[in-house]
Tab-separated table of C-alpha atoms in Angstrom:
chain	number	residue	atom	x	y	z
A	1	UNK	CA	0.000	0.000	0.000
A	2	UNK	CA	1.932	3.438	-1.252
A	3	UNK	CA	2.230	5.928	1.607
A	4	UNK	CA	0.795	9.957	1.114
A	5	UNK	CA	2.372	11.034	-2.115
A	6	UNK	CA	3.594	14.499	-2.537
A	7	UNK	CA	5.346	16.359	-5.054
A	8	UNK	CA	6.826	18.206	-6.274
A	9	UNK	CA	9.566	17.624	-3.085
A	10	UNK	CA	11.150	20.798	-4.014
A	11	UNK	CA	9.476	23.790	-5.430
A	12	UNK	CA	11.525	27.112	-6.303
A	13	UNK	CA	9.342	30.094	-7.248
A	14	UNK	CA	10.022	34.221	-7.445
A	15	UNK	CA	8.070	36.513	-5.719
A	16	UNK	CA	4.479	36.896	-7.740
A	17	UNK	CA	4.497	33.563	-9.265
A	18	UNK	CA	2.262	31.091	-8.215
A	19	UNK	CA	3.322	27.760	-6.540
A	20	UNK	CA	1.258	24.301	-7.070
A	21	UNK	CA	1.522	21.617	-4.671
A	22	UNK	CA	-0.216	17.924	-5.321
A	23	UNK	CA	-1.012	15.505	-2.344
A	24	UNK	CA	-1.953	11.974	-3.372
A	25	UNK	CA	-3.817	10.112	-0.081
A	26	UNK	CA	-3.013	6.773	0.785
A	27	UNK	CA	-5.758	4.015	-1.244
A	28	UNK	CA	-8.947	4.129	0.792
A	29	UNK	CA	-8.275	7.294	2.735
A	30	UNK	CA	-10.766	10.187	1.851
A	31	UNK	CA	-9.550	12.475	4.434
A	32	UNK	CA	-7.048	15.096	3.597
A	33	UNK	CA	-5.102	17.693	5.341
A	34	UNK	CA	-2.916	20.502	4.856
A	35	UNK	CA	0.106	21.589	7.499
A	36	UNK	CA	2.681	24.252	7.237
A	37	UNK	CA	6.011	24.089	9.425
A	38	UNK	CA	8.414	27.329	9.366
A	39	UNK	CA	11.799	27.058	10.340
A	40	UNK	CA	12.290	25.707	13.666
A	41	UNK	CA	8.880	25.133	14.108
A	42	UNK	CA	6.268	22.635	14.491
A	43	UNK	CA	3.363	21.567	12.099
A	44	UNK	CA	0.752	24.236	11.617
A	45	UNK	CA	-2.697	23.280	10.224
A	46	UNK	CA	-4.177	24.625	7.388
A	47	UNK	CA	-7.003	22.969	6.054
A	48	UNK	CA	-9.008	19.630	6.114
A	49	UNK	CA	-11.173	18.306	2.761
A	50	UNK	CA	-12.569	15.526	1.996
A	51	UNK	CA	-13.709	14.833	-1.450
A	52	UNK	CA	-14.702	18.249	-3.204
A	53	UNK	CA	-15.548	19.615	-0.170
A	54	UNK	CA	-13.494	21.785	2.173
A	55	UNK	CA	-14.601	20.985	5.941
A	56	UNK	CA	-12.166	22.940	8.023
A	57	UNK	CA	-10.211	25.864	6.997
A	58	UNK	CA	-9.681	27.833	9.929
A	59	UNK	CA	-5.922	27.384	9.502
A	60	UNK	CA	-5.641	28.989	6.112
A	61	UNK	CA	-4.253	32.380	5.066
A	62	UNK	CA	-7.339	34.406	4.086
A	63	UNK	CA	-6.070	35.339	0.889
A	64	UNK	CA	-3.385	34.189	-2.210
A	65	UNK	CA	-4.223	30.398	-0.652
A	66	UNK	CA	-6.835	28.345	-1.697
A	67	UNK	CA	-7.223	23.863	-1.143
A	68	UNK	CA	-9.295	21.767	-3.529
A	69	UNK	CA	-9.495	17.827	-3.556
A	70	UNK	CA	-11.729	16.854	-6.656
A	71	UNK	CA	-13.621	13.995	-7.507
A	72	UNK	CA	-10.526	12.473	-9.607
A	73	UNK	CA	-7.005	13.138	-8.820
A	74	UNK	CA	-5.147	14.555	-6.095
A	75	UNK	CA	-5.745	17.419	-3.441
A	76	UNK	CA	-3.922	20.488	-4.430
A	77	UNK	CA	-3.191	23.569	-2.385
A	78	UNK	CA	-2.578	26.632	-4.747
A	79	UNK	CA	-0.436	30.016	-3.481
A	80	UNK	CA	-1.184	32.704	-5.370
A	81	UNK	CA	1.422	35.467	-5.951
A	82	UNK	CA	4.190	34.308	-3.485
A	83	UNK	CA	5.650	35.944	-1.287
A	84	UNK	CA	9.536	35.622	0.836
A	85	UNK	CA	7.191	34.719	4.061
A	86	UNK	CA	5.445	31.561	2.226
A	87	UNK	CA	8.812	29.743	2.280
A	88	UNK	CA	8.268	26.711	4.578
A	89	UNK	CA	7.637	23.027	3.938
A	90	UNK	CA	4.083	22.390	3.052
A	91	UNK	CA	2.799	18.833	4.622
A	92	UNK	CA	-0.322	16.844	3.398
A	93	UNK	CA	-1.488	14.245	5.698
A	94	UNK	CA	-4.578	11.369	5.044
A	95	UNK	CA	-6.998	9.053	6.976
A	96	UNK	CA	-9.921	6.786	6.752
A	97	UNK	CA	-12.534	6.741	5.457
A	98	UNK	CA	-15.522	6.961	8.658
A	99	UNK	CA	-12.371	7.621	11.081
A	100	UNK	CA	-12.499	10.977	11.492
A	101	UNK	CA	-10.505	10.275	14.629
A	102	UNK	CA	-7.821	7.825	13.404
A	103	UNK	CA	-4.536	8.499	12.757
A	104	UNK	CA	-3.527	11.084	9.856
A	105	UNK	CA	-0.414	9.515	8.246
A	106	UNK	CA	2.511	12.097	6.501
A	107	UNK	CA	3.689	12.664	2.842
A	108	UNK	CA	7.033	13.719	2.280
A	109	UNK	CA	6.422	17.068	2.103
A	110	UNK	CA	7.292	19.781	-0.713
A	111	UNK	CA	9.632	22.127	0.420
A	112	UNK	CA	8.841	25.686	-1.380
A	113	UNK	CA	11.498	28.596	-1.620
A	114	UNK	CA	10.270	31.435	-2.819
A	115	UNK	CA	13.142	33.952	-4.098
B	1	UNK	CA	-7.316	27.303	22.322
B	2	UNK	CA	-5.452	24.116	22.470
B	3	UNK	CA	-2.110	24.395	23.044
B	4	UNK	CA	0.765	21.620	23.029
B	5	UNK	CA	4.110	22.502	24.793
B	6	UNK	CA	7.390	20.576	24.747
B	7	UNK	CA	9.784	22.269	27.134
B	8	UNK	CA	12.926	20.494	26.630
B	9	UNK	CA	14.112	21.941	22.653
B	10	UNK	CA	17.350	19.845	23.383
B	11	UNK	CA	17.994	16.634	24.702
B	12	UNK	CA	20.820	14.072	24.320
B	13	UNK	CA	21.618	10.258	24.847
B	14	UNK	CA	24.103	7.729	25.153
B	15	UNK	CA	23.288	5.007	22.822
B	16	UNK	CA	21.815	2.283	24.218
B	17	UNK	CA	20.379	4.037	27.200
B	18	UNK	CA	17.032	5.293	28.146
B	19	UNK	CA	15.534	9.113	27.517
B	20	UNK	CA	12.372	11.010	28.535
B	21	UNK	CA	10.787	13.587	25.944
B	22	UNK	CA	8.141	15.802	28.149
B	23	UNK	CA	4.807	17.139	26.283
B	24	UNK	CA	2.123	18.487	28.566
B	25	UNK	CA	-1.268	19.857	26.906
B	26	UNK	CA	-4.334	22.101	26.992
B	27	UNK	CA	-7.718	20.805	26.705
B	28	UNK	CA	-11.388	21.261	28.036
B	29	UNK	CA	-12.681	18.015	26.243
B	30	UNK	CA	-12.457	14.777	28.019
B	31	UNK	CA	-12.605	12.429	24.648
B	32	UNK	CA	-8.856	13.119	22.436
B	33	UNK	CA	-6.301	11.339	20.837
B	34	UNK	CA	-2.688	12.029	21.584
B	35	UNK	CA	0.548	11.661	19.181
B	36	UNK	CA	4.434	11.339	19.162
B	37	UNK	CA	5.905	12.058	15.556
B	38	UNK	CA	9.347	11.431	14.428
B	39	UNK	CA	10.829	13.802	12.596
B	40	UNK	CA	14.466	12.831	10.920
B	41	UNK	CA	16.803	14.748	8.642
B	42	UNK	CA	14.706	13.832	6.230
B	43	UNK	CA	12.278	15.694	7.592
B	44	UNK	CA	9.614	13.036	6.937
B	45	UNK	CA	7.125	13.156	9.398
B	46	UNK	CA	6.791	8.914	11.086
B	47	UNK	CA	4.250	8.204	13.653
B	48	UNK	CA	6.055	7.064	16.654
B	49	UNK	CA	2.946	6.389	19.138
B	50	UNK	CA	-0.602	7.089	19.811
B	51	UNK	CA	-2.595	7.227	22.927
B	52	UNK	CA	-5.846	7.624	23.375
B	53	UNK	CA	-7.170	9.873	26.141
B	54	UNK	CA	-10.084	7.471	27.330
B	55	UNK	CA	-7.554	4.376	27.915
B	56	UNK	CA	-5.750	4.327	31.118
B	57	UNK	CA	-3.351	1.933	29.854
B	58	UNK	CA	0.077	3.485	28.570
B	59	UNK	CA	0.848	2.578	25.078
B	60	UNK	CA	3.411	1.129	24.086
B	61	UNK	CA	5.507	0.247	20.585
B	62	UNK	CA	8.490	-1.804	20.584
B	63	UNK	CA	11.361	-0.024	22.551
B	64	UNK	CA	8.396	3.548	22.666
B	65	UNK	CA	6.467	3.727	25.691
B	66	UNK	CA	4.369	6.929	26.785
B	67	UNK	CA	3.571	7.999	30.346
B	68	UNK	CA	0.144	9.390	30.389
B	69	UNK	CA	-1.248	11.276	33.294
B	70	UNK	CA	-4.739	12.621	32.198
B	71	UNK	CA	-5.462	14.815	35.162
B	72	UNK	CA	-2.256	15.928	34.619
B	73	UNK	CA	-2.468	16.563	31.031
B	74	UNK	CA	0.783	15.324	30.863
B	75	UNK	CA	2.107	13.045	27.642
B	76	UNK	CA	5.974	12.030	27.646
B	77	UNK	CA	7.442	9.837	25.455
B	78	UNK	CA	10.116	7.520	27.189
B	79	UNK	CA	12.494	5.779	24.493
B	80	UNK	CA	14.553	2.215	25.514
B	81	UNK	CA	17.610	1.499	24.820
B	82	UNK	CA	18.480	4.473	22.482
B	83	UNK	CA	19.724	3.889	19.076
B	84	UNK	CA	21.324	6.509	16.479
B	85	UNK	CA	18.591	5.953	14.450
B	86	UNK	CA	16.648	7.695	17.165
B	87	UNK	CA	18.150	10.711	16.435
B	88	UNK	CA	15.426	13.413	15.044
B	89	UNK	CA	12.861	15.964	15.874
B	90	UNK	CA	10.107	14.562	17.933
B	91	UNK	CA	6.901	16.338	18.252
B	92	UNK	CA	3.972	15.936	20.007
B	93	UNK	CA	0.928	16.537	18.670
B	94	UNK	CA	-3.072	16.570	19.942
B	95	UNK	CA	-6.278	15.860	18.516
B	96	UNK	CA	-8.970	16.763	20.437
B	97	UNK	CA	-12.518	14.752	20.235
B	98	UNK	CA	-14.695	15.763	16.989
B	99	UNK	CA	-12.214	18.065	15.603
B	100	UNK	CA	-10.004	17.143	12.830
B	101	UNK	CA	-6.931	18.936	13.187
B	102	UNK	CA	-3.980	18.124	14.738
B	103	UNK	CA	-2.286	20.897	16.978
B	104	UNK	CA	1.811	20.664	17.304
B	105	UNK	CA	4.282	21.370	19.958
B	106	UNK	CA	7.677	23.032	19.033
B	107	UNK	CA	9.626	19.887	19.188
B	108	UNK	CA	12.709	18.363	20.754
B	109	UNK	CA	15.870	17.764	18.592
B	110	UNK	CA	17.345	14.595	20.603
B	111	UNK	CA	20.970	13.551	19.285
B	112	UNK	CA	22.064	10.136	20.136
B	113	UNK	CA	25.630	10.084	21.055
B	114	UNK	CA	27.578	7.065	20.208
């Protein structure tokens, strides 16, 4: 069973571009979630979806970031018009189906530097 | 607000000995889940342990073991044994009952000295 899938792993983009990143769950898991961890920081969370729906977003930038999982293919989290500050490694995490309390397992991450 | 808070940023071992990560917590619900992550160079993020709040019993995985005192709110993660694979970030994390998102403390960087 392949693990959360993630990529790119490293993502270079200059200030005002926009940055992509794509989060594959693991099979059977229809419960996605974004974190962001800083430097020297813990995970901070972002946003939960499950398919096309967005359920919790409380932890998400009001504007230039946006979350979508569709129907068909992976969840992506879209930054708009980067900025220095957005820099950080960008963690997706899934779970079960009916668990909403079981354990989220980790991609890899994408680590974005924004020039 | 829920809050997680690891105290100790640093700790080290000698290898083959036994360490103590702290984590103590902030919570008004009574039903939660509770999490160690490992956190290598990496920087993959590897579930070390999970606890949950309504179980007295500690758990424990392999040479992990976690020392959970509710009233407290107190969650430490006690590793066996140490091995320089052990060496990482370790955070612990929270989930409290009905919510979906998991809040993190700072971590601990523990170095396993040979």
């Amino acid at each position: 069973n392949a693990g959360v899938m993630q990529n790119p792993r490293h993502l270079v983009r200059r200030r005002g571009q926009e940055a992509r990143l794509r989060c594959s769950p693991m099979k059977g898991h229809s419960h996605v979630y974004w974190y962001r961890q800083l430097p020297e920081e813990g995970l901070k969370f972002m946003v939960y979806l499950q398919k096309e729906n967005i359920i919790d977003e409380s932890g998400m930038p009001k504007e230039r970031f946006s979350a979508e999982f569709p129907k068909e293919g992976p969840s992506i989290l879209r930054i708009q018009q980067v900025v220095r500050g957005d820099s950080a490694a960008y963690f997706c995490a899934s779970s079960p189906l009916f668990a909403s309390q079981e354990t989220q397992y980790f991609g890899p991450g994408t680590r974005l530097l924004v020039l | 607000a829920q809050t997680v808070t690891q105290s100790q940023p640093e700790m080290s071992v000698q290898e083959a000995e036994t360490v103590t990560l702290s984590c103590t917590y902030d919570t008004s619900e009574s039903d939660y889940y509770l999490f160690w992550y490992k956190q290598p160079p990496s920087r993959q993020m590897i579930l070390v342990i999970r606890q949950e709040a309504y179980k007295q019993q500690n758990a424990t995985e392999n040479r992990f073991s976690v020392n959970f005192q509710k009233a407290a709110k107190s969650f430490s993660l006690k590793i066996s044994d140490s091995q320089l694979g052990d060496a990482a970030m370790y955070f612990c994390a929270h989930n409290q009952g009905g919510s979906e998102k998991l809040v993190f403390g700072k971590g601990t960087k523990l170095t396993v000295n040979p």
